[in-house]
PDB file of C-alpha atoms in Angstrom:
ATOM      1  CA  MET A  81     256.034-141.907 151.099  1.00  0.00           C
ATOM      2  CA  SER A  82     257.227-142.133 147.491  1.00  0.00           C
ATOM      3  CA  ARG A  83     256.861-139.143 145.223  1.00  0.00           C
ATOM      4  CA  ARG A  84     254.353-140.932 142.987  1.00  0.00           C
ATOM      5  CA  SER A  85     252.159-142.046 145.893  1.00  0.00           C
ATOM      6  CA  GLY A  86     252.224-138.485 147.196  1.00  0.00           C
ATOM      7  CA  ILE A  87     251.004-137.203 143.824  1.00  0.00           C
ATOM      8  CA  LEU A  88     248.228-139.806 143.819  1.00  0.00           C
ATOM      9  CA  GLU A  89     247.062-138.791 147.303  1.00  0.00           C
ATOM     10  CA  PHE A  90     247.039-135.149 146.216  1.00  0.00           C
ATOM     11  CA  ALA A  91     244.947-135.958 143.129  1.00  0.00           C
ATOM     12  CA  VAL A  92     242.492-138.124 145.074  1.00  0.00           C
ATOM     13  CA  LEU A  93     241.940-135.409 147.683  1.00  0.00           C
ATOM     14  CA  GLY A  94     241.470-132.830 144.937  1.00  0.00           C
ATOM     15  CA  LEU A  95     238.858-134.857 143.074  1.00  0.00           C
ATOM     16  CA  LEU A  96     236.979-135.731 146.245  1.00  0.00           C
ATOM     17  CA  ARG A  97     236.923-132.093 147.213  1.00  0.00           C
ATOM     18  CA  GLU A  98     234.710-131.580 144.155  1.00  0.00           C
ATOM     19  CA  SER A  99     232.274-134.341 145.165  1.00  0.00           C
ATOM     20  CA  PRO A 100     232.164-137.715 146.958  1.00  0.00           C
ATOM     21  CA  MET A 101     232.867-140.716 144.710  1.00  0.00           C
ATOM     22  CA  HIS A 102     233.110-144.478 144.838  1.00  0.00           C
ATOM     23  CA  GLY A 103     236.309-146.225 143.834  1.00  0.00           C
ATOM     24  CA  TYR A 104     235.324-147.067 140.270  1.00  0.00           C
ATOM     25  CA  GLU A 105     234.254-143.510 139.456  1.00  0.00           C
ATOM     26  CA  LEU A 106     237.355-142.089 141.148  1.00  0.00           C
ATOM     27  CA  ARG A 107     239.681-144.309 139.126  1.00  0.00           C
ATOM     28  CA  LYS A 108     237.876-143.297 135.930  1.00  0.00           C
ATOM     29  CA  ARG A 109     238.283-139.605 136.745  1.00  0.00           C
ATOM     30  CA  LEU A 110     241.955-140.073 137.517  1.00  0.00           C
ATOM     31  CA  ASN A 111     242.460-141.815 134.183  1.00  0.00           C
ATOM     32  CA  THR A 112     240.512-139.339 132.072  1.00  0.00           C
ATOM     33  CA  SER A 113     241.261-136.047 133.834  1.00  0.00           C
ATOM     34  CA  LEU A 114     244.829-136.794 134.890  1.00  0.00           C
ATOM     35  CA  GLY A 115     246.538-138.823 132.205  1.00  0.00           C
ATOM     36  CA  ILE A 116     249.605-139.399 134.374  1.00  0.00           C
ATOM     37  CA  PHE A 117     247.537-142.025 136.242  1.00  0.00           C
ATOM     38  CA  ARG A 118     246.422-143.994 133.162  1.00  0.00           C
ATOM     39  CA  ALA A 119     248.432-147.081 134.002  1.00  0.00           C
ATOM     40  CA  PHE A 120     247.629-147.462 137.679  1.00  0.00           C
ATOM     41  CA  SER A 121     245.255-150.125 138.984  1.00  0.00           C
ATOM     42  CA  TYR A 122     242.751-150.690 141.780  1.00  0.00           C
ATOM     43  CA  GLY A 123     245.625-152.362 143.614  1.00  0.00           C
ATOM     44  CA  THR A 124     247.287-148.944 143.738  1.00  0.00           C
ATOM     45  CA  LEU A 125     244.202-146.847 144.381  1.00  0.00           C
ATOM     46  CA  TYR A 126     242.646-148.731 147.298  1.00  0.00           C
ATOM     47  CA  PRO A 127     245.731-148.769 149.557  1.00  0.00           C
ATOM     48  CA  CYS A 128     245.944-145.017 148.932  1.00  0.00           C
ATOM     49  CA  LEU A 129     242.284-144.587 149.934  1.00  0.00           C
ATOM     50  CA  LYS A 130     242.773-146.690 153.061  1.00  0.00           C
ATOM     51  CA  THR A 131     245.743-144.538 154.060  1.00  0.00           C
ATOM     52  CA  LEU A 132     243.730-141.362 153.602  1.00  0.00           C
ATOM     53  CA  VAL A 133     240.884-142.831 155.685  1.00  0.00           C
ATOM     54  CA  ALA A 134     243.329-143.859 158.412  1.00  0.00           C
ATOM     55  CA  ASN A 135     244.737-140.319 158.473  1.00  0.00           C
ATOM     56  CA  GLY A 136     241.254-138.919 158.988  1.00  0.00           C
ATOM     57  CA  TRP A 137     241.185-137.112 155.642  1.00  0.00           C
ATOM     58  CA  LEU A 138     238.448-139.302 154.143  1.00  0.00           C
ATOM     59  CA  ILE A 139     235.477-141.204 155.486  1.00  0.00           C
ATOM     60  CA  GLU A 140     233.794-144.247 153.970  1.00  0.00           C
ATOM     61  CA  GLU A 141     230.037-144.265 153.470  1.00  0.00           C
ATOM     62  CA  PRO A 142     227.660-146.866 152.016  1.00  0.00           C
ATOM     63  CA  GLY A 143     226.753-146.141 148.420  1.00  0.00           C
ATOM     64  CA  SER A 144     224.921-147.667 145.484  1.00  0.00           C
ATOM     65  CA  VAL A 145     226.739-150.098 143.227  1.00  0.00           C
ATOM     66  CA  PRO A 146     227.669-148.476 139.890  1.00  0.00           C
ATOM     67  CA  ALA A 147     227.304-150.217 136.554  1.00  0.00           C
ATOM     68  CA  LEU A 148     230.667-151.911 136.179  1.00  0.00           C
ATOM     69  CA  PRO A 149     232.132-153.172 132.887  1.00  0.00           C
ATOM     70  CA  PRO A 150     232.357-156.969 132.434  1.00  0.00           C
ATOM     71  CA  ALA A 151     236.129-156.898 132.780  1.00  0.00           C
ATOM     72  CA  THR A 152     235.974-155.387 136.256  1.00  0.00           C
ATOM     73  CA  SER A 153     236.795-157.866 138.976  1.00  0.00           C
ATOM     74  CA  SER A 154     234.274-158.899 141.613  1.00  0.00           C
ATOM     75  CA  LEU A 155     236.606-157.479 144.256  1.00  0.00           C
ATOM     76  CA  ALA A 156     236.507-154.060 142.623  1.00  0.00           C
ATOM     77  CA  GLY A 157     232.737-154.381 142.357  1.00  0.00           C
ATOM     78  CA  ARG A 158     232.358-154.964 146.077  1.00  0.00           C
ATOM     79  CA  ARG A 159     234.636-152.081 146.915  1.00  0.00           C
ATOM     80  CA  ALA A 160     232.745-149.804 144.550  1.00  0.00           C
ATOM     81  CA  LYS A 161     229.809-149.928 147.007  1.00  0.00           C
ATOM     82  CA  ILE A 162     231.786-147.653 149.300  1.00  0.00           C
ATOM     83  CA  VAL A 163     231.608-143.904 148.694  1.00  0.00           C
ATOM     84  CA  TYR A 164     234.574-141.814 149.810  1.00  0.00           C
ATOM     85  CA  ARG A 165     233.934-138.344 151.184  1.00  0.00           C
ATOM     86  CA  LEU A 166     236.446-135.644 152.126  1.00  0.00           C
ATOM     87  CA  THR A 167     236.445-134.637 155.794  1.00  0.00           C
ATOM     88  CA  ALA A 168     237.014-131.125 157.109  1.00  0.00           C
ATOM     89  CA  GLU A 169     240.531-132.222 158.076  1.00  0.00           C
ATOM     90  CA  GLY A 170     241.031-133.609 154.568  1.00  0.00           C
ATOM     91  CA  LYS A 171     239.949-130.346 152.997  1.00  0.00           C
ATOM     92  CA  GLU A 172     242.333-128.427 155.239  1.00  0.00           C
ATOM     93  CA  HIS A 173     245.170-130.810 154.369  1.00  0.00           C
ATOM     94  CA  PHE A 174     244.472-130.466 150.639  1.00  0.00           C
ATOM     95  CA  GLU A 175     244.520-126.677 150.914  1.00  0.00           C
ATOM     96  CA  GLU A 176     247.903-126.922 152.612  1.00  0.00           C
ATOM     97  CA  LEU A 177     249.163-129.065 149.727  1.00  0.00           C
ATOM     98  CA  LEU A 178     247.786-126.544 147.229  1.00  0.00           C
ATOM     99  CA  SER A 179     249.814-123.787 148.852  1.00  0.00           C
ATOM    100  CA  HIS A 180     253.088-125.697 148.426  1.00  0.00           C
ATOM    101  CA  THR A 181     255.335-124.142 145.755  1.00  0.00           C
ATOM    102  CA  GLY A 182     258.667-125.903 146.339  1.00  0.00           C
ATOM    103  CA  PRO A 183     260.779-127.679 143.710  1.00  0.00           C
ATOM    104  CA  ASP A 184     258.647-130.848 143.822  1.00  0.00           C
ATOM    105  CA  ALA A 185     255.754-128.854 142.357  1.00  0.00           C
ATOM    106  CA  TRP A 186     257.868-128.071 139.291  1.00  0.00           C
ATOM    107  CA  GLU A 187     258.689-131.672 138.368  1.00  0.00           C
ATOM    108  CA  ASP A 188     256.978-133.350 135.411  1.00  0.00           C
ATOM    109  CA  GLU A 189     254.319-135.560 137.033  1.00  0.00           C
ATOM    110  CA  HIS A 190     253.733-133.378 140.076  1.00  0.00           C
ATOM    111  CA  PHE A 191     253.329-130.260 137.946  1.00  0.00           C
ATOM    112  CA  ALA A 192     250.725-131.999 135.771  1.00  0.00           C
ATOM    113  CA  ALA A 193     248.689-132.887 138.870  1.00  0.00           C
ATOM    114  CA  ARG A 194     249.089-129.403 140.335  1.00  0.00           C
ATOM    115  CA  PHE A 195     247.995-127.768 137.097  1.00  0.00           C
ATOM    116  CA  ALA A 196     244.846-129.914 136.974  1.00  0.00           C
ATOM    117  CA  PHE A 197     243.722-128.204 140.214  1.00  0.00           C
ATOM    118  CA  PHE A 198     244.761-124.647 139.375  1.00  0.00           C
ATOM    119  CA  GLY A 199     241.090-123.689 139.419  1.00  0.00           C
ATOM    120  CA  GLN A 200     241.176-124.281 143.186  1.00  0.00           C
ATOM    121  CA  THR A 201     244.561-122.607 143.689  1.00  0.00           C
ATOM    122  CA  GLU A 202     245.246-119.009 144.742  1.00  0.00           C
ATOM    123  CA  ARG A 203     246.676-116.754 142.043  1.00  0.00           C
ATOM    124  CA  GLU A 204     249.985-116.040 143.786  1.00  0.00           C
ATOM    125  CA  VAL A 205     250.555-119.751 144.271  1.00  0.00           C
ATOM    126  CA  ARG A 206     249.733-120.423 140.613  1.00  0.00           C
ATOM    127  CA  MET A 207     252.270-117.796 139.588  1.00  0.00           C
ATOM    128  CA  ARG A 208     255.020-119.258 141.763  1.00  0.00           C
ATOM    129  CA  VAL A 209     254.403-122.761 140.448  1.00  0.00           C
ATOM    130  CA  LEU A 210     254.324-121.602 136.819  1.00  0.00           C
ATOM    131  CA  GLU A 211     257.467-119.521 137.189  1.00  0.00           C
ATOM    132  CA  GLY A 212     259.246-122.338 139.020  1.00  0.00           C
ATOM    133  CA  ARG A 213     258.271-124.810 136.302  1.00  0.00           C
ATOM    134  CA  ARG A 214     259.503-122.417 133.608  1.00  0.00           C
ATOM    135  CA  SER A 215     262.810-121.919 135.412  1.00  0.00           C
ATOM    136  CA  ARG A 216     263.260-125.675 135.746  1.00  0.00           C
ATOM    137  CA  LEU A 217     262.602-126.222 132.028  1.00  0.00           C
ATOM    138  CA  GLU A 218     264.914-123.384 131.007  1.00  0.00           C
ATOM    139  CA  GLU A 219     267.688-125.044 133.014  1.00  0.00           C
ATOM    140  CA  ARG A 220     266.886-128.363 131.326  1.00  0.00           C
ATOM    141  CA  LEU A 221     266.903-126.721 127.914  1.00  0.00           C
ATOM    142  CA  GLU A 222     270.274-125.111 128.530  1.00  0.00           C
ATOM    143  CA  LYS A 223     271.774-128.477 129.481  1.00  0.00           C
ATOM    144  CA  MET A 224     270.258-130.147 126.425  1.00  0.00           C
ATOM    145  CA  ARG A 225     271.711-127.491 124.119  1.00  0.00           C
ATOM    146  CA  ALA A 226     275.131-127.771 125.727  1.00  0.00           C
ATOM    147  CA  SER A 227     275.065-131.561 125.440  1.00  0.00           C
ATOM    148  CA  LEU A 228     274.012-131.404 121.805  1.00  0.00           C
ATOM    149  CA  ALA A 229     276.795-128.943 120.985  1.00  0.00           C
ATOM    150  CA  ARG A 230     279.377-131.292 122.537  1.00  0.00           C
ATOM    151  CA  THR A 231     278.156-134.480 120.897  1.00  0.00           C
ATOM    152  CA  ARG A 232     276.711-133.286 117.572  1.00  0.00           C
ATOM    153  CA  GLU A 233     279.636-134.561 115.493  1.00  0.00           C
ATOM    154  CA  ARG A 234     279.455-138.026 117.051  1.00  0.00           C
ATOM    155  CA  LEU A 235     275.715-138.572 116.544  1.00  0.00           C
ATOM    156  CA  ASP A 236     274.099-140.223 113.553  1.00  0.00           C
ATOM    157  CA  ASP A 237     271.225-138.445 111.815  1.00  0.00           C
ATOM    158  CA  TYR A 238     268.478-140.323 113.666  1.00  0.00           C
ATOM    159  CA  THR A 239     269.918-139.802 117.127  1.00  0.00           C
ATOM    160  CA  LEU A 240     270.498-136.139 116.306  1.00  0.00           C
ATOM    161  CA  GLU A 241     266.887-135.785 115.183  1.00  0.00           C
ATOM    162  CA  LEU A 242     265.684-137.392 118.416  1.00  0.00           C
ATOM    163  CA  GLN A 243     267.738-134.904 120.427  1.00  0.00           C
ATOM    164  CA  ARG A 244     266.226-132.011 118.465  1.00  0.00           C
ATOM    165  CA  HIS A 245     262.739-133.415 118.973  1.00  0.00           C
ATOM    166  CA  GLY A 246     263.288-133.449 122.738  1.00  0.00           C
ATOM    167  CA  MET A 247     264.514-129.863 122.699  1.00  0.00           C
ATOM    168  CA  GLU A 248     261.518-128.743 120.651  1.00  0.00           C
ATOM    169  CA  SER A 249     259.165-130.359 123.185  1.00  0.00           C
ATOM    170  CA  VAL A 250     260.772-128.426 126.032  1.00  0.00           C
ATOM    171  CA  GLU A 251     260.837-125.197 124.014  1.00  0.00           C
ATOM    172  CA  ARG A 252     257.139-125.612 123.242  1.00  0.00           C
ATOM    173  CA  GLU A 253     256.269-126.015 126.904  1.00  0.00           C
ATOM    174  CA  VAL A 254     258.331-122.949 127.817  1.00  0.00           C
ATOM    175  CA  ARG A 255     256.341-120.907 125.271  1.00  0.00           C
ATOM    176  CA  TRP A 256     253.106-122.285 126.719  1.00  0.00           C
ATOM    177  CA  LEU A 257     254.210-121.348 130.238  1.00  0.00           C
ATOM    178  CA  ASN A 258     255.116-117.846 129.055  1.00  0.00           C
ATOM    179  CA  GLU A 259     251.562-117.457 127.736  1.00  0.00           C
ATOM    180  CA  LEU A 260     250.030-118.646 130.999  1.00  0.00           C
ATOM    181  CA  ILE A 261     252.250-116.405 133.118  1.00  0.00           C
ATOM    182  CA  GLU A 262     251.451-113.406 130.949  1.00  0.00           C
ATOM    183  CA  SER A 263     247.738-114.188 131.216  1.00  0.00           C
ATOM    184  CA  GLU A 264     247.960-114.398 135.017  1.00  0.00           C
ATOM    185  CA  ARG A 265     249.829-111.087 135.163  1.00  0.00           C
ATOM    186  CA  SER A 266     247.366-109.401 132.812  1.00  0.00           C
ATOM    187  CA  GLY A 267     244.458-110.527 134.962  1.00  0.00           C
ATOM    188  CA  ARG A 268     246.128-109.232 138.101  1.00  0.00           C
ATOM    189  CA  ASP A 269     246.911-105.872 136.495  1.00  0.00           C
ATOM    190  CA  GLN A 270     243.348-105.632 135.174  1.00  0.00           C
ATOM    191  CA  ARG A 271     241.970-106.193 138.667  1.00  0.00           C
ATOM    192  CA  ARG A 272     244.261-103.556 140.159  1.00  0.00           C
ATOM    193  CA  SER A 273     243.253-100.990 137.521  1.00  0.00           C
ATOM    194  CA  SER A 274     239.511-101.652 137.914  1.00  0.00           C
ATOM    195  CA  PRO A 275     237.992 -98.818 140.009  1.00  0.00           C
ATOM    196  CA  GLU A 276     235.411-101.084 141.608  1.00  0.00           C
ATOM    197  CA  GLY A 277     237.292-104.364 141.385  1.00  0.00           C
ATOM    198  CA  SER A 278     234.288-105.766 139.600  1.00  0.00           C
ATOM    199  CA  ALA A 279     236.027-107.565 136.752  1.00  0.00           C
ATOM    200  CA  GLN A 280     234.968-111.100 135.953  1.00  0.00           C
ATOM    201  CA  GLN A 281     235.990-113.493 138.702  1.00  0.00           C
ATOM    202  CA  ASP A 282     237.679-116.862 138.343  1.00  0.00           C
ATOM    203  CA  THR A 283     237.337-119.799 140.759  1.00  0.00           C
ATOM    204  CA  SER A 284     239.967-118.400 143.114  1.00  0.00           C
ATOM    205  CA  GLY A 285     238.078-115.109 143.455  1.00  0.00           C
ATOM    206  CA  GLU A 286     240.488-113.181 141.227  1.00  0.00           C
ATOM    207  CA  THR A 287     240.595-112.287 137.547  1.00  0.00           C
ATOM    208  CA  GLY A 288     242.747-114.134 135.085  1.00  0.00           C
ATOM    209  CA  GLY A 289     242.573-117.567 133.560  1.00  0.00           C
ATOM    210  CA  LEU A 290     243.910-119.305 130.500  1.00  0.00           C
ATOM    211  CA  PRO A 291     244.833-117.343 127.385  1.00  0.00           C
ATOM    212  CA  ARG A 292     242.146-117.361 124.711  1.00  0.00           C
ATOM    213  CA  HIS A 293     244.443-118.601 121.957  1.00  0.00           C
ATOM    214  CA  ARG A 294     247.048-121.188 122.851  1.00  0.00           C
ATOM    215  CA  ASP A 295     248.592-122.541 119.666  1.00  0.00           C
ATOM    216  CA  HIS A 296     251.170-124.391 121.693  1.00  0.00           C
ATOM    217  CA  SER A 297     248.725-125.763 124.283  1.00  0.00           C
ATOM    218  CA  ARG A 298     249.918-128.230 126.851  1.00  0.00           C
ATOM    219  CA  PRO A 299     252.640-130.542 125.528  1.00  0.00           C
ATOM    220  CA  ASP A 300     251.421-133.994 124.609  1.00  0.00           C
ATOM    221  CA  PRO A 301     253.100-136.428 127.058  1.00  0.00           C
ATOM    222  CA  SER A 302     253.506-138.866 124.179  1.00  0.00           C
ATOM    223  CA  ASP A 303     256.069-136.631 122.468  1.00  0.00           C
ATOM    224  CA  ASP A 304     257.935-135.492 125.554  1.00  0.00           C
ATOM    225  CA  THR A 305     261.391-136.953 125.885  1.00  0.00           C
ATOM    226  CA  LYS A 306     262.149-135.528 129.294  1.00  0.00           C
TER     227      LYS A 306
END
């Protein structure tokens, strides 16, 4: 399985864990909620769905036909009649994927998909993924700085500015990750110090969540030169 197809399967299972969907609605959610899938087509989605059905992680059920845009093909329209539902085995498999914190979870596209489902992820797993991502970016930033120092004199002004822009994008994401990690730690410490453990709960059953003020927010993929 390619890395990208693995990310797509993860995202599909995560969205279907929230509610059953037909193909058209699922593709729309992938495009709007997970921008990394903007360019993919029904020709990519349906083989993925068939694989998940064959593995026993999804089942197909009859469903009503959604209102499709004029540009949608008749083939997609017919397929949209099928509703895909997560099975108990599929839910278990998705939870196993959520618990994974290895290097793949720190890479650009995989991290974006993982972060989209942090609301369903245990706090300790979130922390490991965030810290791993930060470590990966700090390594990348160090290499970029070293490369720029070696080649600065040979670069024209525009190429030099492009290099600086790339470094700023990585630096901005590192600051954003620092904020998230601090917020997770603050929530954990708050829970430990609460005498009754009755602080406000998040979706994983523990306190925490996103920082209230995030000037840096999540880097815009359009200005990331990774």
